[in-house]
Amino acid sequence: MESANQTASVTEFVLLGLSAHPKLEKTFFVLILLMYLVILLGNGVLVLVTVSDSRLHTPMYFFLGNLSFLDICYTTSSVPLILDSFLTPRKTIPSSACAVQMFLSFAMGATECVLLGMMAFDRYVAICNPLRYPVVMSKAAYVPMAVSSWVAGSAASMVQTSLAMRLPFCGDNIINHFTCEILAVLKLACADISINVISMGVTNVIFLAVPVLFIFVSYVFIVATILRIPSAEGRKKAFSTCSAHLTVVVVFYGTILFMYGKPKSKDPQGTDKQDLPGKLISLFYGVVTPMLNPIIYSLRNKDVKAAVRNLVSQRRFSQ
């Protein structure tokens, strides 16, 4: 009964963010706002062209449209909160809103891990088994693959968020982060979190280790197949079809490993232990990566460029 009273007493959390560096807040507000607008524009255009242009109604671009929509959802679940924290002296968030934000960000991250694995399988079939590609990657296959990515990510997030928010918080409600990041919230619990740790470990294996291994094996076969192509032009063309996806994978997983692979401060209240570099890395993961995705997929993709030009010309003609 006492634990329930203690849990109920914490009705809001305080987000430290960059409160120890007030001069940086205004600068980062402008930078993050500009990046967020670029994310909405770039990914919004990709979603629009993959839906409206019939030439892009293929499995690869269907997954790309899902990835772009996911990036919009992911950044929208956290960036407005980050921007608000840069302008608000007391950076508080209700516990219910914290749970919602935690669920959305975790769900989008887990979904992207699975989705990138699905995209690797698509490239594997396209390059290693091109004759069977229309059969293996039919609409009856790639649509359920994308849907299962969203369902799996949402289910995992629901489990982790429920386990985290059921913990008792005994007055310490200061989160040493920009958002309600689940690991930062778990540090505040005044109860045994071994179940959470085990559950997070299992989830990390399923949504991080397994997709990474799957992507690695897929690209081993892809590279082996490309190297057997006799002409240099053929090898270049084959590699160009998967270079954008490989670049996104390296940026996405590389940032995650760098962010979570380094030791964190265990004192959320110590201003000298606020780990400024770690926080800036988390901003890179949360903002820069979704901003780069449409740029990476558009720079060397003639189909996307043509679809964008066609969309722009249609808009001008309609005006």
Short mmCIF file of C-alpha atoms in Angstrom, two decimals:
data_model
loop_
_atom_site.label_atom_id
_atom_site.label_comp_id
_atom_site.label_asym_id
_atom_site.label_seq_id
_atom_site.Cartn_x
_atom_site.Cartn_y
_atom_site.Cartn_z
CA MET A 1 0.00 0.00 0.00
CA GLU A 2 2.90 2.28 0.84
CA SER A 3 4.50 1.60 -2.55
CA ALA A 4 1.28 2.51 -4.32
CA ASN A 5 1.13 5.82 -2.46
CA GLN A 6 4.72 6.58 -3.36
CA THR A 7 4.08 5.81 -7.01
CA ALA A 8 0.97 7.98 -7.12
CA SER A 9 2.87 10.89 -5.55
CA VAL A 10 5.06 11.25 -8.66
CA THR A 11 2.69 12.88 -11.13
CA GLU A 12 5.31 14.56 -13.31
CA PHE A 13 8.93 14.27 -14.33
CA VAL A 14 11.56 16.99 -14.77
CA LEU A 15 13.66 16.83 -17.94
CA LEU A 16 17.15 18.24 -17.43
CA GLY A 17 17.99 18.55 -21.11
CA LEU A 18 20.58 21.31 -21.49
CA SER A 19 19.54 23.19 -18.37
CA ALA A 20 23.17 23.27 -17.22
CA HIS A 21 24.11 24.98 -20.50
CA PRO A 22 21.51 27.75 -21.00
CA LYS A 23 23.58 29.51 -23.66
CA LEU A 24 23.41 26.41 -25.83
CA GLU A 25 19.64 26.11 -25.58
CA LYS A 26 18.78 28.98 -27.92
CA THR A 27 21.36 27.86 -30.47
CA PHE A 28 20.13 24.28 -30.42
CA PHE A 29 16.50 25.42 -30.57
CA VAL A 30 17.15 27.05 -33.95
CA LEU A 31 19.23 24.11 -35.23
CA ILE A 32 16.76 21.44 -34.12
CA LEU A 33 13.79 23.41 -35.46
CA LEU A 34 15.44 23.78 -38.88
CA MET A 35 16.37 20.09 -38.94
CA TYR A 36 12.82 19.11 -37.95
CA LEU A 37 11.38 21.17 -40.80
CA VAL A 38 13.82 19.50 -43.22
CA ILE A 39 12.75 16.09 -41.86
CA LEU A 40 9.07 16.87 -42.40
CA LEU A 41 9.73 18.23 -45.89
CA GLY A 42 12.17 15.56 -47.10
CA ASN A 43 10.37 12.54 -45.71
CA GLY A 44 6.96 14.00 -46.55
CA VAL A 45 7.98 14.37 -50.19
CA LEU A 46 9.26 10.78 -50.27
CA VAL A 47 5.99 9.48 -48.81
CA LEU A 48 4.03 11.54 -51.33
CA VAL A 49 5.98 10.40 -54.40
CA THR A 50 6.01 6.72 -53.38
CA VAL A 51 2.23 6.84 -53.06
CA SER A 52 1.38 9.04 -56.06
CA ASP A 53 3.90 7.89 -58.70
CA SER A 54 2.97 4.51 -60.23
CA ARG A 55 6.61 3.92 -61.26
CA LEU A 56 7.51 3.69 -57.57
CA HIS A 57 4.86 1.11 -56.71
CA THR A 58 7.47 -1.58 -56.06
CA PRO A 59 8.53 -3.36 -52.84
CA MET A 60 11.70 -1.28 -52.43
CA TYR A 61 9.89 2.04 -52.63
CA PHE A 62 6.99 0.75 -50.54
CA PHE A 63 9.46 0.01 -47.74
CA LEU A 64 11.10 3.40 -48.34
CA GLY A 65 7.72 5.13 -47.97
CA ASN A 66 7.19 3.27 -44.69
CA LEU A 67 10.66 4.29 -43.50
CA SER A 68 10.00 7.95 -44.32
CA PHE A 69 6.62 7.91 -42.58
CA LEU A 70 8.23 6.21 -39.59
CA ASP A 71 10.91 8.92 -39.39
CA ILE A 72 8.21 11.59 -39.37
CA CYS A 73 6.39 9.80 -36.54
CA TYR A 74 9.58 9.19 -34.57
CA THR A 75 10.79 12.78 -34.65
CA THR A 76 7.30 14.15 -34.00
CA SER A 77 7.11 12.03 -30.86
CA SER A 78 10.18 13.73 -29.39
CA VAL A 79 11.29 16.91 -31.20
CA PRO A 80 8.35 19.16 -30.13
CA LEU A 81 9.07 18.15 -26.53
CA ILE A 82 12.76 18.93 -26.99
CA LEU A 83 12.01 22.33 -28.55
CA ASP A 84 9.64 23.17 -25.72
CA SER A 85 12.29 22.25 -23.15
CA PHE A 86 14.71 24.73 -24.73
CA LEU A 87 12.21 27.57 -24.12
CA THR A 88 10.70 26.56 -20.77
CA PRO A 89 12.52 27.42 -17.51
CA ARG A 90 11.01 24.44 -15.66
CA LYS A 91 11.01 21.51 -18.03
CA THR A 92 8.29 19.25 -16.64
CA ILE A 93 6.15 16.59 -18.27
CA PRO A 94 3.15 14.73 -16.74
CA SER A 95 3.79 11.04 -16.08
CA SER A 96 0.99 10.06 -18.49
CA ALA A 97 2.50 12.17 -21.29
CA CYS A 98 5.91 10.73 -20.43
CA ALA A 99 4.53 7.20 -20.87
CA VAL A 100 2.99 8.10 -24.25
CA GLN A 101 6.20 9.72 -25.49
CA MET A 102 8.24 6.75 -24.27
CA PHE A 103 5.91 4.30 -26.03
CA LEU A 104 5.98 6.18 -29.35
CA SER A 105 9.74 6.68 -29.51
CA PHE A 106 10.51 3.09 -28.48
CA ALA A 107 7.92 1.71 -30.93
CA MET A 108 9.29 3.73 -33.83
CA GLY A 109 12.89 2.73 -33.06
CA ALA A 110 12.04 -0.98 -32.78
CA THR A 111 9.95 -0.83 -35.96
CA GLU A 112 12.79 0.77 -37.90
CA CYS A 113 15.16 -2.01 -36.83
CA VAL A 114 12.81 -4.66 -38.24
CA LEU A 115 11.98 -2.59 -41.32
CA LEU A 116 15.67 -2.20 -42.24
CA GLY A 117 15.98 -5.98 -42.03
CA MET A 118 12.99 -6.38 -44.37
CA MET A 119 14.61 -3.95 -46.81
CA ALA A 120 17.84 -5.99 -46.71
CA PHE A 121 15.86 -9.12 -47.63
CA ASP A 122 14.26 -7.23 -50.52
CA ARG A 123 17.71 -6.26 -51.85
CA TYR A 124 18.96 -9.82 -51.36
CA VAL A 125 16.15 -11.29 -53.47
CA ALA A 126 16.48 -8.55 -56.12
CA ILE A 127 20.22 -9.15 -56.63
CA CYS A 128 20.72 -12.82 -55.78
CA ASN A 129 17.45 -14.21 -57.19
CA PRO A 130 16.26 -11.63 -59.76
CA LEU A 131 14.17 -14.12 -61.75
CA ARG A 132 12.15 -15.06 -58.68
CA TYR A 133 11.86 -11.50 -57.40
CA PRO A 134 8.32 -10.81 -58.75
CA VAL A 135 7.07 -14.03 -57.11
CA VAL A 136 8.90 -13.80 -53.78
CA MET A 137 8.34 -10.06 -53.30
CA SER A 138 4.75 -9.91 -54.50
CA LYS A 139 2.28 -7.49 -52.96
CA ALA A 140 0.84 -10.36 -50.94
CA ALA A 141 4.29 -10.71 -49.34
CA TYR A 142 5.77 -7.23 -48.91
CA VAL A 143 2.66 -5.57 -47.46
CA PRO A 144 2.37 -8.12 -44.58
CA MET A 145 6.14 -7.78 -44.06
CA ALA A 146 5.80 -4.04 -43.49
CA VAL A 147 2.70 -4.44 -41.32
CA SER A 148 4.45 -7.04 -39.17
CA SER A 149 7.31 -4.57 -38.60
CA TRP A 150 4.89 -1.99 -37.18
CA VAL A 151 3.00 -4.57 -35.09
CA ALA A 152 6.19 -6.10 -33.66
CA GLY A 153 7.68 -2.71 -32.77
CA SER A 154 4.45 -1.51 -31.15
CA ALA A 155 4.01 -4.73 -29.17
CA ALA A 156 7.57 -4.60 -27.84
CA SER A 157 7.15 -0.95 -26.89
CA MET A 158 3.86 -1.66 -25.10
CA VAL A 159 5.55 -4.33 -22.99
CA GLN A 160 8.58 -2.19 -22.10
CA THR A 161 6.54 0.95 -21.38
CA SER A 162 4.06 -0.95 -19.19
CA LEU A 163 6.86 -2.56 -17.18
CA ALA A 164 8.63 0.78 -16.72
CA MET A 165 5.59 2.82 -15.69
CA ARG A 166 4.41 0.23 -13.16
CA LEU A 167 7.57 0.74 -11.13
CA PRO A 168 7.37 2.86 -7.97
CA PHE A 169 9.08 6.27 -8.10
CA CYS A 170 9.81 7.56 -4.63
CA GLY A 171 10.14 11.29 -5.20
CA ASP A 172 13.19 11.33 -7.47
CA ASN A 173 11.64 12.52 -10.73
CA ILE A 174 14.56 14.22 -12.50
CA ILE A 175 15.30 12.62 -15.89
CA ASN A 176 18.79 13.35 -17.15
CA HIS A 177 17.69 13.52 -20.77
CA PHE A 178 15.77 15.59 -23.34
CA THR A 179 12.85 13.15 -23.43
CA CYS A 180 11.41 10.24 -21.45
CA GLU A 181 14.08 7.85 -22.62
CA ILE A 182 13.30 4.47 -21.07
CA LEU A 183 16.76 3.77 -19.64
CA ALA A 184 16.86 7.21 -18.01
CA VAL A 185 13.42 6.62 -16.46
CA LEU A 186 14.41 3.18 -15.10
CA LYS A 187 17.26 4.82 -13.15
CA LEU A 188 14.68 6.69 -11.07
CA ALA A 189 12.79 3.62 -9.84
CA CYS A 190 13.07 2.76 -6.16
CA ALA A 191 12.40 -0.94 -6.69
CA ASP A 192 14.08 -3.97 -8.19
CA ILE A 193 14.32 -3.50 -11.96
CA SER A 194 15.80 -6.93 -12.75
CA ILE A 195 12.66 -7.90 -14.70
CA ASN A 196 13.01 -4.71 -16.77
CA VAL A 197 16.69 -5.39 -17.39
CA ILE A 198 16.03 -8.97 -18.52
CA SER A 199 13.11 -7.86 -20.68
CA MET A 200 15.19 -5.09 -22.27
CA GLY A 201 17.99 -7.57 -22.91
CA VAL A 202 15.65 -9.97 -24.70
CA THR A 203 14.14 -7.08 -26.69
CA ASN A 204 17.58 -5.83 -27.71
CA VAL A 205 18.51 -9.28 -28.99
CA ILE A 206 15.29 -9.54 -31.00
CA PHE A 207 15.20 -6.01 -32.40
CA LEU A 208 18.90 -5.14 -32.60
CA ALA A 209 21.09 -8.24 -32.74
CA VAL A 210 18.83 -10.37 -34.95
CA PRO A 211 18.20 -7.67 -37.62
CA VAL A 212 21.90 -6.74 -37.67
CA LEU A 213 22.88 -10.39 -38.13
CA PHE A 214 20.20 -10.82 -40.80
CA ILE A 215 21.39 -7.70 -42.65
CA PHE A 216 25.02 -8.80 -42.41
CA VAL A 217 24.30 -12.28 -43.82
CA SER A 218 22.15 -10.78 -46.59
CA TYR A 219 24.95 -8.45 -47.67
CA VAL A 220 27.51 -11.25 -47.60
CA PHE A 221 25.45 -13.02 -50.25
CA ILE A 222 24.77 -9.75 -52.08
CA VAL A 223 28.47 -8.83 -52.27
CA ALA A 224 29.38 -12.37 -53.34
CA THR A 225 26.78 -12.21 -56.12
CA ILE A 226 27.91 -8.75 -57.27
CA LEU A 227 31.56 -9.85 -57.44
CA ARG A 228 30.56 -12.68 -59.79
CA ILE A 229 29.07 -10.23 -62.29
CA PRO A 230 31.53 -10.16 -65.24
CA SER A 231 31.22 -6.51 -66.31
CA ALA A 232 32.30 -3.56 -64.18
CA GLU A 233 29.22 -1.62 -65.30
CA GLY A 234 26.98 -4.47 -64.18
CA ARG A 235 28.67 -4.62 -60.78
CA LYS A 236 28.32 -0.86 -60.38
CA LYS A 237 24.64 -0.93 -61.31
CA ALA A 238 23.91 -3.82 -58.95
CA PHE A 239 25.71 -2.17 -56.04
CA SER A 240 23.95 1.15 -56.64
CA THR A 241 20.58 -0.52 -56.00
CA CYS A 242 21.57 -1.33 -52.40
CA SER A 243 24.15 1.36 -51.55
CA ALA A 244 21.55 3.77 -50.14
CA HIS A 245 20.07 1.12 -47.84
CA LEU A 246 23.52 0.06 -46.67
CA THR A 247 24.43 3.67 -45.89
CA VAL A 248 21.23 4.15 -43.85
CA VAL A 249 21.93 0.92 -41.95
CA VAL A 250 25.48 2.01 -41.08
CA VAL A 251 24.32 5.46 -39.89
CA PHE A 252 21.34 4.08 -37.92
CA TYR A 253 23.04 1.19 -36.13
CA GLY A 254 26.39 2.95 -35.84
CA THR A 255 24.78 5.80 -33.90
CA ILE A 256 22.87 3.38 -31.64
CA LEU A 257 26.01 1.41 -30.80
CA PHE A 258 28.01 4.56 -30.15
CA MET A 259 25.25 6.05 -28.01
CA TYR A 260 24.52 3.02 -25.83
CA GLY A 261 27.96 1.41 -25.93
CA LYS A 262 29.63 4.08 -23.79
CA PRO A 263 29.26 4.29 -19.99
CA LYS A 264 26.61 6.67 -18.65
CA SER A 265 26.57 8.81 -15.53
CA LYS A 266 24.56 7.24 -12.70
CA ASP A 267 23.83 10.52 -10.95
CA PRO A 268 20.92 12.25 -12.70
CA GLN A 269 21.13 15.33 -10.47
CA GLY A 270 24.82 16.09 -10.67
CA THR A 271 25.40 18.94 -13.06
CA ASP A 272 29.01 17.87 -13.43
CA LYS A 273 27.83 14.43 -14.58
CA GLN A 274 25.26 15.44 -17.13
CA ASP A 275 27.28 13.87 -19.96
CA LEU A 276 26.88 16.65 -22.53
CA PRO A 277 28.57 14.66 -25.36
CA GLY A 278 26.19 11.75 -24.73
CA LYS A 279 23.18 14.03 -24.93
CA LEU A 280 24.37 15.58 -28.17
CA ILE A 281 24.86 12.08 -29.61
CA SER A 282 21.27 11.25 -28.67
CA LEU A 283 20.18 14.38 -30.55
CA PHE A 284 22.13 13.16 -33.58
CA TYR A 285 20.36 9.82 -33.40
CA GLY A 286 16.95 11.41 -32.95
CA VAL A 287 17.16 14.24 -35.48
CA VAL A 288 20.12 14.05 -37.87
CA THR A 289 19.59 10.41 -38.91
CA PRO A 290 15.93 10.90 -40.01
CA MET A 291 17.05 14.06 -41.82
CA LEU A 292 19.77 12.18 -43.72
CA ASN A 293 17.57 9.27 -44.84
CA PRO A 294 15.65 11.09 -47.62
CA ILE A 295 18.88 12.78 -48.74
CA ILE A 296 20.71 9.44 -48.95
CA TYR A 297 17.90 7.78 -50.87
CA SER A 298 17.48 10.70 -53.26
CA LEU A 299 21.05 11.63 -54.19
CA ARG A 300 21.85 8.61 -56.37
CA ASN A 301 18.35 7.37 -57.14
CA LYS A 302 17.20 8.38 -60.60
CA ASP A 303 13.67 7.06 -60.07
CA VAL A 304 13.12 9.18 -56.96
CA LYS A 305 14.61 12.26 -58.62
CA ALA A 306 12.35 11.80 -61.64
CA ALA A 307 9.30 11.31 -59.42
CA VAL A 308 10.09 14.48 -57.44
CA ARG A 309 10.59 16.51 -60.63
CA ASN A 310 7.32 15.15 -61.97
CA LEU A 311 5.54 16.07 -58.74
CA VAL A 312 6.96 19.61 -58.80
CA SER A 313 6.01 20.10 -62.45
CA GLN A 314 2.48 18.89 -61.76
CA ARG A 315 2.16 21.38 -58.87
CA ARG A 316 3.35 24.24 -61.08
CA PHE A 317 1.03 23.25 -63.89
CA SER A 318 -1.96 23.04 -61.56
CA GLN A 319 -1.25 26.54 -60.30
#
